């Protein structure tokens, strides 16, 4: 089974959730073979959201960047520094 969790996107987060949103995208894709981080949003805010959701991104086997726009790559430095 595959589980996809949106860590950040431009849809406003549910009120009271404590989650943040921004123009950009980051998702965690979890499979039986391991987890893959897909894109890193426009900043490292996705890391904060992952923490609030109780997700440990240190187990991600790969970080897949879909394309070079800053709203998909902006948090890469923060991810690399943390993990």
PDB file of C-alpha atoms in Angstrom:
ATOM      1  CA  UNK A   1       0.000   0.000   0.000  1.00  0.00           C
ATOM      2  CA  UNK A   2       1.189   3.502  -0.801  1.00  0.00           C
ATOM      3  CA  UNK A   3       0.463   6.475   1.453  1.00  0.00           C
ATOM      4  CA  UNK A   4       0.920  10.035   0.187  1.00  0.00           C
ATOM      5  CA  UNK A   5       0.980  12.876   2.709  1.00  0.00           C
ATOM      6  CA  UNK A   6       1.014  16.483   1.520  1.00  0.00           C
ATOM      7  CA  UNK A   7       3.502  18.356   3.696  1.00  0.00           C
ATOM      8  CA  UNK A   8       2.955  21.778   2.124  1.00  0.00           C
ATOM      9  CA  UNK A   9       1.015  23.286  -0.743  1.00  0.00           C
ATOM     10  CA  UNK A  10      -0.864  26.460  -1.557  1.00  0.00           C
ATOM     11  CA  UNK A  11      -4.191  25.240  -0.164  1.00  0.00           C
ATOM     12  CA  UNK A  12      -4.938  26.938   3.166  1.00  0.00           C
ATOM     13  CA  UNK A  13      -4.433  24.515   6.037  1.00  0.00           C
ATOM     14  CA  UNK A  14      -7.498  23.579   8.089  1.00  0.00           C
ATOM     15  CA  UNK A  15      -8.235  26.203  10.726  1.00  0.00           C
ATOM     16  CA  UNK A  16      -6.841  25.202  14.090  1.00  0.00           C
ATOM     17  CA  UNK A  17      -4.521  22.564  12.629  1.00  0.00           C
ATOM     18  CA  UNK A  18      -1.400  24.614  13.287  1.00  0.00           C
ATOM     19  CA  UNK A  19      -0.171  23.693   9.810  1.00  0.00           C
ATOM     20  CA  UNK A  20       1.211  26.302   7.449  1.00  0.00           C
ATOM     21  CA  UNK A  21       0.764  26.709   3.714  1.00  0.00           C
ATOM     22  CA  UNK A  22       2.758  28.443   0.992  1.00  0.00           C
ATOM     23  CA  UNK A  23       2.973  28.560  -2.773  1.00  0.00           C
ATOM     24  CA  UNK A  24       4.798  25.338  -3.539  1.00  0.00           C
ATOM     25  CA  UNK A  25       4.587  21.604  -3.014  1.00  0.00           C
ATOM     26  CA  UNK A  26       6.133  18.912  -0.841  1.00  0.00           C
ATOM     27  CA  UNK A  27       4.844  15.393  -0.280  1.00  0.00           C
ATOM     28  CA  UNK A  28       5.993  12.312   1.577  1.00  0.00           C
ATOM     29  CA  UNK A  29       5.310   9.085  -0.328  1.00  0.00           C
ATOM     30  CA  UNK A  30       5.480   6.001   1.884  1.00  0.00           C
ATOM     31  CA  UNK A  31       5.678   2.545   0.287  1.00  0.00           C
ATOM     32  CA  UNK A  32       6.547  -0.908   1.602  1.00  0.00           C
ATOM     33  CA  UNK A  33      10.016  -0.364   0.104  1.00  0.00           C
ATOM     34  CA  UNK A  34      10.566   2.901   1.992  1.00  0.00           C
ATOM     35  CA  UNK A  35       9.695   6.583   2.021  1.00  0.00           C
ATOM     36  CA  UNK A  36      10.464   9.171  -0.661  1.00  0.00           C
ATOM     37  CA  UNK A  37      10.283  12.928  -0.202  1.00  0.00           C
ATOM     38  CA  UNK A  38       8.852  14.511  -3.351  1.00  0.00           C
ATOM     39  CA  UNK A  39       9.784  18.191  -3.706  1.00  0.00           C
ATOM     40  CA  UNK A  40      10.587  20.511  -0.801  1.00  0.00           C
ATOM     41  CA  UNK A  41       8.250  23.487  -1.219  1.00  0.00           C
ATOM     42  CA  UNK A  42       9.361  27.103  -1.454  1.00  0.00           C
ATOM     43  CA  UNK A  43      11.044  27.116   1.964  1.00  0.00           C
ATOM     44  CA  UNK A  44      11.756  24.777   4.850  1.00  0.00           C
ATOM     45  CA  UNK A  45       8.212  25.256   6.233  1.00  0.00           C
ATOM     46  CA  UNK A  46       7.395  21.695   5.100  1.00  0.00           C
ATOM     47  CA  UNK A  47       9.811  20.467   7.810  1.00  0.00           C
ATOM     48  CA  UNK A  48       7.771  22.253  10.468  1.00  0.00           C
ATOM     49  CA  UNK A  49       4.538  20.779   9.118  1.00  0.00           C
ATOM     50  CA  UNK A  50       6.038  17.276   9.036  1.00  0.00           C
ATOM     51  CA  UNK A  51       7.050  17.660  12.670  1.00  0.00           C
ATOM     52  CA  UNK A  52       3.553  18.848  13.620  1.00  0.00           C
ATOM     53  CA  UNK A  53       2.117  15.793  11.840  1.00  0.00           C
ATOM     54  CA  UNK A  54       4.461  13.483  13.748  1.00  0.00           C
ATOM     55  CA  UNK A  55       6.393  12.475  10.624  1.00  0.00           C
ATOM     56  CA  UNK A  56      10.096  11.667  10.811  1.00  0.00           C
ATOM     57  CA  UNK A  57      11.659  12.557   7.477  1.00  0.00           C
ATOM     58  CA  UNK A  58      15.044  11.138   8.444  1.00  0.00           C
ATOM     59  CA  UNK A  59      13.866   7.779   7.101  1.00  0.00           C
ATOM     60  CA  UNK A  60      13.283   9.078   3.578  1.00  0.00           C
ATOM     61  CA  UNK A  61      15.383   6.954   1.231  1.00  0.00           C
ATOM     62  CA  UNK A  62      15.376   9.551  -1.543  1.00  0.00           C
ATOM     63  CA  UNK A  63      14.420  13.144  -2.244  1.00  0.00           C
ATOM     64  CA  UNK A  64      12.857  13.444  -5.695  1.00  0.00           C
ATOM     65  CA  UNK A  65      12.701  16.949  -7.204  1.00  0.00           C
ATOM     66  CA  UNK A  66      10.078  17.083  -9.952  1.00  0.00           C
ATOM     67  CA  UNK A  67      11.530  20.177 -11.621  1.00  0.00           C
ATOM     68  CA  UNK A  68      13.777  23.147 -10.904  1.00  0.00           C
ATOM     69  CA  UNK A  69      11.288  25.861  -9.934  1.00  0.00           C
ATOM     70  CA  UNK A  70      11.930  27.457  -6.548  1.00  0.00           C
ATOM     71  CA  UNK A  71       8.465  26.542  -5.228  1.00  0.00           C
ATOM     72  CA  UNK A  72       9.536  22.881  -5.489  1.00  0.00           C
ATOM     73  CA  UNK A  73      13.202  23.221  -4.487  1.00  0.00           C
ATOM     74  CA  UNK A  74      13.298  26.067  -1.954  1.00  0.00           C
ATOM     75  CA  UNK A  75      13.386  23.823   1.118  1.00  0.00           C
ATOM     76  CA  UNK A  76      16.088  21.479  -0.170  1.00  0.00           C
ATOM     77  CA  UNK A  77      18.901  23.231   1.688  1.00  0.00           C
ATOM     78  CA  UNK A  78      16.975  23.056   4.976  1.00  0.00           C
ATOM     79  CA  UNK A  79      16.234  19.370   4.433  1.00  0.00           C
ATOM     80  CA  UNK A  80      19.865  18.583   3.632  1.00  0.00           C
ATOM     81  CA  UNK A  81      21.136  20.541   6.654  1.00  0.00           C
ATOM     82  CA  UNK A  82      18.703  18.811   9.019  1.00  0.00           C
ATOM     83  CA  UNK A  83      19.079  15.294   7.625  1.00  0.00           C
TER      84      UNK A  83
END
